[in-house]
Amino acid sequence: MKISVDMNVCQNYGQCVFAAPEVFDLDDAGGLVYRPTVDDTARGEVEAAAMACPVQAITIEG
Ligand code: SF4
């Protein structure tokens, strides 16, 4: 499955990092970094992250 985050919308709140720490992270400067392609076993976590995002910046494809 593929993940995309609209970085024009993302406010670096980090809720997705708490929901799916193996997929999303905040770098040393506090900016969001993420893995754009993840194994399907992470689907539940990623869906939880997408729902947790307060600005709906996360899109899941596939
Ligand atoms: S929860 Fe949403 S706004 Fe916050 S860092 Fe993740 S993608 Fe960005």
Tab-separated table of N, CA, C and O and ligand atoms in Angstrom:
chain	number	residue	atom	x	y	z
A	1	MET	N	0.837	-1.192	0.000
A	1	MET	CA	0.000	0.000	0.000
A	1	MET	C	0.875	1.247	0.000
A	1	MET	O	1.991	1.237	0.500
A	2	LYS	N	0.334	2.289	-0.611
A	2	LYS	CA	1.083	3.539	-0.697
A	2	LYS	C	0.427	4.612	0.182
A	2	LYS	O	-0.786	4.641	0.334
A	3	ILE	N	1.268	5.453	0.704
A	3	ILE	CA	0.806	6.527	1.581
A	3	ILE	C	1.302	7.844	1.015
A	3	ILE	O	2.448	7.946	0.568
A	4	SER	N	0.433	8.828	1.011
A	4	SER	CA	0.928	10.165	0.698
A	4	SER	C	0.390	11.142	1.728
A	4	SER	O	-0.719	10.993	2.235
A	5	VAL	N	1.220	12.098	2.048
A	5	VAL	CA	0.839	13.145	2.994
A	5	VAL	C	0.937	14.479	2.275
A	5	VAL	O	1.969	14.796	1.672
A	6	ASP	N	-0.138	15.220	2.300
A	6	ASP	CA	-0.140	16.556	1.709
A	6	ASP	C	0.620	17.496	2.639
A	6	ASP	O	0.095	17.946	3.660
A	7	MET	N	1.875	17.748	2.278
A	7	MET	CA	2.725	18.544	3.160
A	7	MET	C	2.328	20.022	3.170
A	7	MET	O	2.806	20.785	4.009
A	8	ASN	N	1.452	20.410	2.234
A	8	ASN	CA	0.926	21.777	2.280
A	8	ASN	C	-0.123	21.921	3.375
A	8	ASN	O	-0.447	23.041	3.781
A	9	VAL	N	-0.660	20.773	3.804
A	9	VAL	CA	-1.733	20.769	4.794
A	9	VAL	C	-1.207	20.348	6.166
A	9	VAL	O	-1.644	20.849	7.195
A	10	CYS	N	-0.241	19.425	6.163
A	10	CYS	CA	0.303	18.878	7.410
A	10	CYS	C	0.850	19.990	8.290
A	10	CYS	O	1.577	20.864	7.833
A	11	GLN	N	0.479	19.931	9.558
A	11	GLN	CA	0.930	20.939	10.520
A	11	GLN	C	1.951	20.364	11.502
A	11	GLN	O	2.210	20.970	12.548
A	12	ASN	N	2.464	19.157	11.190
A	12	ASN	CA	3.467	18.513	12.045
A	12	ASN	C	2.974	18.320	13.482
A	12	ASN	O	3.746	18.427	14.423
A	13	TYR	N	1.695	18.023	13.599
A	13	TYR	CA	1.144	17.793	14.939
A	13	TYR	C	1.690	16.519	15.560
A	13	TYR	O	1.795	16.400	16.770
A	14	GLY	N	1.947	15.522	14.717
A	14	GLY	CA	2.554	14.284	15.203
A	14	GLY	C	1.589	13.216	15.678
A	14	GLY	O	2.026	12.174	16.145
A	15	GLN	N	0.289	13.432	15.549
A	15	GLN	CA	-0.646	12.389	15.964
A	15	GLN	C	-0.422	11.105	15.186
A	15	GLN	O	-0.586	10.007	15.727
A	16	CYS	N	-0.074	11.229	13.931
A	16	CYS	CA	0.174	10.036	13.104
A	16	CYS	C	1.383	9.268	13.630
A	16	CYS	O	1.431	8.039	13.532
A	17	VAL	N	2.341	9.975	14.195
A	17	VAL	CA	3.538	9.314	14.737
A	17	VAL	C	3.163	8.439	15.924
A	17	VAL	O	3.655	7.313	16.065
A	18	PHE	N	2.246	8.926	16.750
A	18	PHE	CA	1.793	8.121	17.886
A	18	PHE	C	0.996	6.913	17.413
A	18	PHE	O	1.088	5.827	17.983
A	19	ALA	N	0.201	7.096	16.354
A	19	ALA	CA	-0.664	6.020	15.872
A	19	ALA	C	0.111	4.951	15.105
A	19	ALA	O	-0.207	3.767	15.189
A	20	ALA	N	1.120	5.365	14.356
A	20	ALA	CA	1.869	4.422	13.523
A	20	ALA	C	3.354	4.785	13.531
A	20	ALA	O	3.903	5.274	12.544
A	21	PRO	N	4.031	4.525	14.654
A	21	PRO	CA	5.426	4.984	14.803
A	21	PRO	C	6.416	4.307	13.856
A	21	PRO	O	7.518	4.812	13.664
A	22	GLU	N	6.031	3.188	13.268
A	22	GLU	CA	6.949	2.535	12.326
A	22	GLU	C	6.844	3.131	10.930
A	22	GLU	O	7.654	2.825	10.058
A	23	VAL	N	5.834	3.955	10.731
A	23	VAL	CA	5.605	4.523	9.400
A	23	VAL	C	5.893	6.017	9.380
A	23	VAL	O	6.470	6.541	8.427
A	24	PHE	N	5.494	6.695	10.446
A	24	PHE	CA	5.646	8.150	10.517
A	24	PHE	C	6.635	8.514	11.623
A	24	PHE	O	6.708	7.847	12.651
A	25	ASP	N	7.371	9.595	11.400
A	25	ASP	CA	8.313	10.060	12.416
A	25	ASP	C	8.482	11.569	12.258
A	25	ASP	O	8.143	12.143	11.215
A	26	LEU	N	8.976	12.190	13.283
A	26	LEU	CA	9.322	13.605	13.193
A	26	LEU	C	10.838	13.711	13.211
A	26	LEU	O	11.499	13.074	14.033
A	27	ASP	N	11.393	14.478	12.279
A	27	ASP	CA	12.846	14.602	12.228
A	27	ASP	C	13.332	15.578	13.302
A	27	ASP	O	12.537	16.114	14.074
A	28	ASP	N	14.625	15.782	13.338
A	28	ASP	CA	15.211	16.596	14.404
A	28	ASP	C	14.680	18.027	14.406
A	28	ASP	O	14.683	18.706	15.426
A	29	ALA	N	14.220	18.460	13.234
A	29	ALA	CA	13.683	19.812	13.127
A	29	ALA	C	12.179	19.848	13.394
A	29	ALA	O	11.551	20.898	13.294
A	30	GLY	N	11.606	18.680	13.718
A	30	GLY	CA	10.182	18.640	14.030
A	30	GLY	C	9.289	18.490	12.813
A	30	GLY	O	8.074	18.617	12.911
A	31	GLY	N	9.904	18.212	11.646
A	31	GLY	CA	9.118	18.026	10.425
A	31	GLY	C	8.756	16.562	10.226
A	31	GLY	O	9.512	15.665	10.606
A	32	LEU	N	7.617	16.324	9.623
A	32	LEU	CA	7.159	14.953	9.405
A	32	LEU	C	7.966	14.260	8.321
A	32	LEU	O	8.216	14.828	7.256
A	33	VAL	N	8.381	13.038	8.602
A	33	VAL	CA	8.942	12.143	7.585
A	33	VAL	C	8.138	10.846	7.664
A	33	VAL	O	7.618	10.485	8.716
A	34	TYR	N	8.020	10.156	6.517
A	34	TYR	CA	7.223	8.928	6.503
A	34	TYR	C	7.677	8.015	5.394
A	34	TYR	O	8.346	8.438	4.446
A	35	ARG	N	7.312	6.750	5.523
A	35	ARG	CA	7.610	5.767	4.491
A	35	ARG	C	6.456	5.763	3.491
A	35	ARG	O	5.319	5.482	3.869
A	36	PRO	N	6.724	6.067	2.230
A	36	PRO	CA	5.638	6.185	1.254
A	36	PRO	C	5.041	4.841	0.831
A	36	PRO	O	3.911	4.797	0.340
A	37	THR	N	5.783	3.768	1.035
A	37	THR	CA	5.271	2.446	0.691
A	37	THR	C	5.474	1.537	1.892
A	37	THR	O	6.583	1.443	2.413
A	38	VAL	N	4.402	0.900	2.345
A	38	VAL	CA	4.516	0.012	3.504
A	38	VAL	C	3.791	-1.296	3.227
A	38	VAL	O	2.889	-1.370	2.393
A	39	ASP	N	4.189	-2.316	3.959
A	39	ASP	CA	3.566	-3.618	3.865
A	39	ASP	C	2.112	-3.540	4.336
A	39	ASP	O	1.771	-2.734	5.195
A	40	ASP	N	1.285	-4.402	3.750
A	40	ASP	CA	-0.136	-4.398	4.096
A	40	ASP	C	-0.403	-4.705	5.572
A	40	ASP	O	-1.473	-4.367	6.083
A	41	THR	N	0.546	-5.332	6.229
A	41	THR	CA	0.336	-5.651	7.645
A	41	THR	C	0.232	-4.374	8.494
A	41	THR	O	-0.267	-4.421	9.611
A	42	ALA	N	0.702	-3.258	7.954
A	42	ALA	CA	0.646	-1.990	8.694
A	42	ALA	C	-0.657	-1.236	8.443
A	42	ALA	O	-0.841	-0.132	8.957
A	43	ARG	N	-1.576	-1.846	7.679
A	43	ARG	CA	-2.774	-1.123	7.255
A	43	ARG	C	-3.576	-0.557	8.440
A	43	ARG	O	-4.016	0.598	8.412
A	44	GLY	N	-3.766	-1.380	9.468
A	44	GLY	CA	-4.560	-0.928	10.613
A	44	GLY	C	-3.961	0.311	11.257
A	44	GLY	O	-4.671	1.271	11.567
A	45	GLU	N	-2.650	0.274	11.444
A	45	GLU	CA	-1.952	1.412	12.052
A	45	GLU	C	-2.065	2.657	11.180
A	45	GLU	O	-2.288	3.757	11.675
A	46	VAL	N	-1.890	2.449	9.875
A	46	VAL	CA	-1.907	3.598	8.967
A	46	VAL	C	-3.311	4.193	8.896
A	46	VAL	O	-3.482	5.421	8.873
A	47	GLU	N	-4.325	3.336	8.893
A	47	GLU	CA	-5.697	3.841	8.891
A	47	GLU	C	-5.981	4.616	10.180
A	47	GLU	O	-6.648	5.658	10.151
A	48	ALA	N	-5.461	4.119	11.293
A	48	ALA	CA	-5.630	4.832	12.556
A	48	ALA	C	-4.936	6.186	12.506
A	48	ALA	O	-5.459	7.191	13.008
A	49	ALA	N	-3.767	6.216	11.881
A	49	ALA	CA	-3.026	7.469	11.745
A	49	ALA	C	-3.805	8.462	10.886
A	49	ALA	O	-3.896	9.650	11.217
A	50	ALA	N	-4.362	7.964	9.782
A	50	ALA	CA	-5.123	8.842	8.893
A	50	ALA	C	-6.329	9.432	9.626
A	50	ALA	O	-6.657	10.611	9.469
A	51	MET	N	-6.978	8.603	10.454
A	51	MET	CA	-8.140	9.087	11.198
A	51	MET	C	-7.734	10.050	12.305
A	51	MET	O	-8.494	10.956	12.665
A	52	ALA	N	-6.532	9.851	12.847
A	52	ALA	CA	-6.072	10.695	13.948
A	52	ALA	C	-5.603	12.067	13.473
A	52	ALA	O	-5.574	13.014	14.251
A	53	CYS	N	-5.239	12.154	12.203
A	53	CYS	CA	-4.706	13.425	11.689
A	53	CYS	C	-5.789	14.497	11.725
A	53	CYS	O	-6.837	14.352	11.105
A	54	PRO	N	-5.546	15.584	12.435
A	54	PRO	CA	-6.585	16.606	12.603
A	54	PRO	C	-6.877	17.404	11.344
A	54	PRO	O	-7.896	18.096	11.280
A	55	VAL	N	-5.999	17.310	10.347
A	55	VAL	CA	-6.235	18.078	9.119
A	55	VAL	C	-6.417	17.166	7.899
A	55	VAL	O	-6.373	17.620	6.761
A	56	GLN	N	-6.633	15.880	8.149
A	56	GLN	CA	-6.871	14.890	7.066
A	56	GLN	C	-5.827	14.986	5.946
A	56	GLN	O	-6.165	15.001	4.766
A	57	ALA	N	-4.566	15.056	6.343
A	57	ALA	CA	-3.502	15.209	5.358
A	57	ALA	C	-3.048	13.881	4.754
A	57	ALA	O	-2.351	13.874	3.747
A	58	ILE	N	-3.450	12.769	5.381
A	58	ILE	CA	-2.919	11.461	4.976
A	58	ILE	C	-3.879	10.768	4.024
A	58	ILE	O	-5.063	10.618	4.321
A	59	THR	N	-3.341	10.343	2.874
A	59	THR	CA	-4.116	9.587	1.898
A	59	THR	C	-3.504	8.207	1.746
A	59	THR	O	-2.288	8.066	1.623
A	60	ILE	N	-4.360	7.182	1.762
A	60	ILE	CA	-3.914	5.796	1.577
A	60	ILE	C	-4.376	5.335	0.198
A	60	ILE	O	-5.542	5.505	-0.154
A	61	GLU	N	-3.441	4.746	-0.555
A	61	GLU	CA	-3.776	4.222	-1.882
A	61	GLU	C	-3.463	2.746	-1.904
A	61	GLU	O	-2.397	2.327	-1.492
A	62	GLY	N	-4.380	1.996	-2.430
A	62	GLY	CA	-4.150	0.564	-2.604
A	62	GLY	C	-4.480	-0.222	-1.356
A	62	GLY	O	-4.855	0.300	-0.334
B	1	SF4	S1	-1.103	13.910	12.175
B	1	SF4	FE1	-1.453	14.926	10.193
B	1	SF4	S2	-0.824	17.032	10.538
B	1	SF4	FE2	0.055	15.790	12.155
B	1	SF4	S3	2.107	15.245	11.474
B	1	SF4	FE3	0.718	13.592	10.904
B	1	SF4	S4	0.076	14.087	8.810
B	1	SF4	FE4	0.919	15.942	9.694
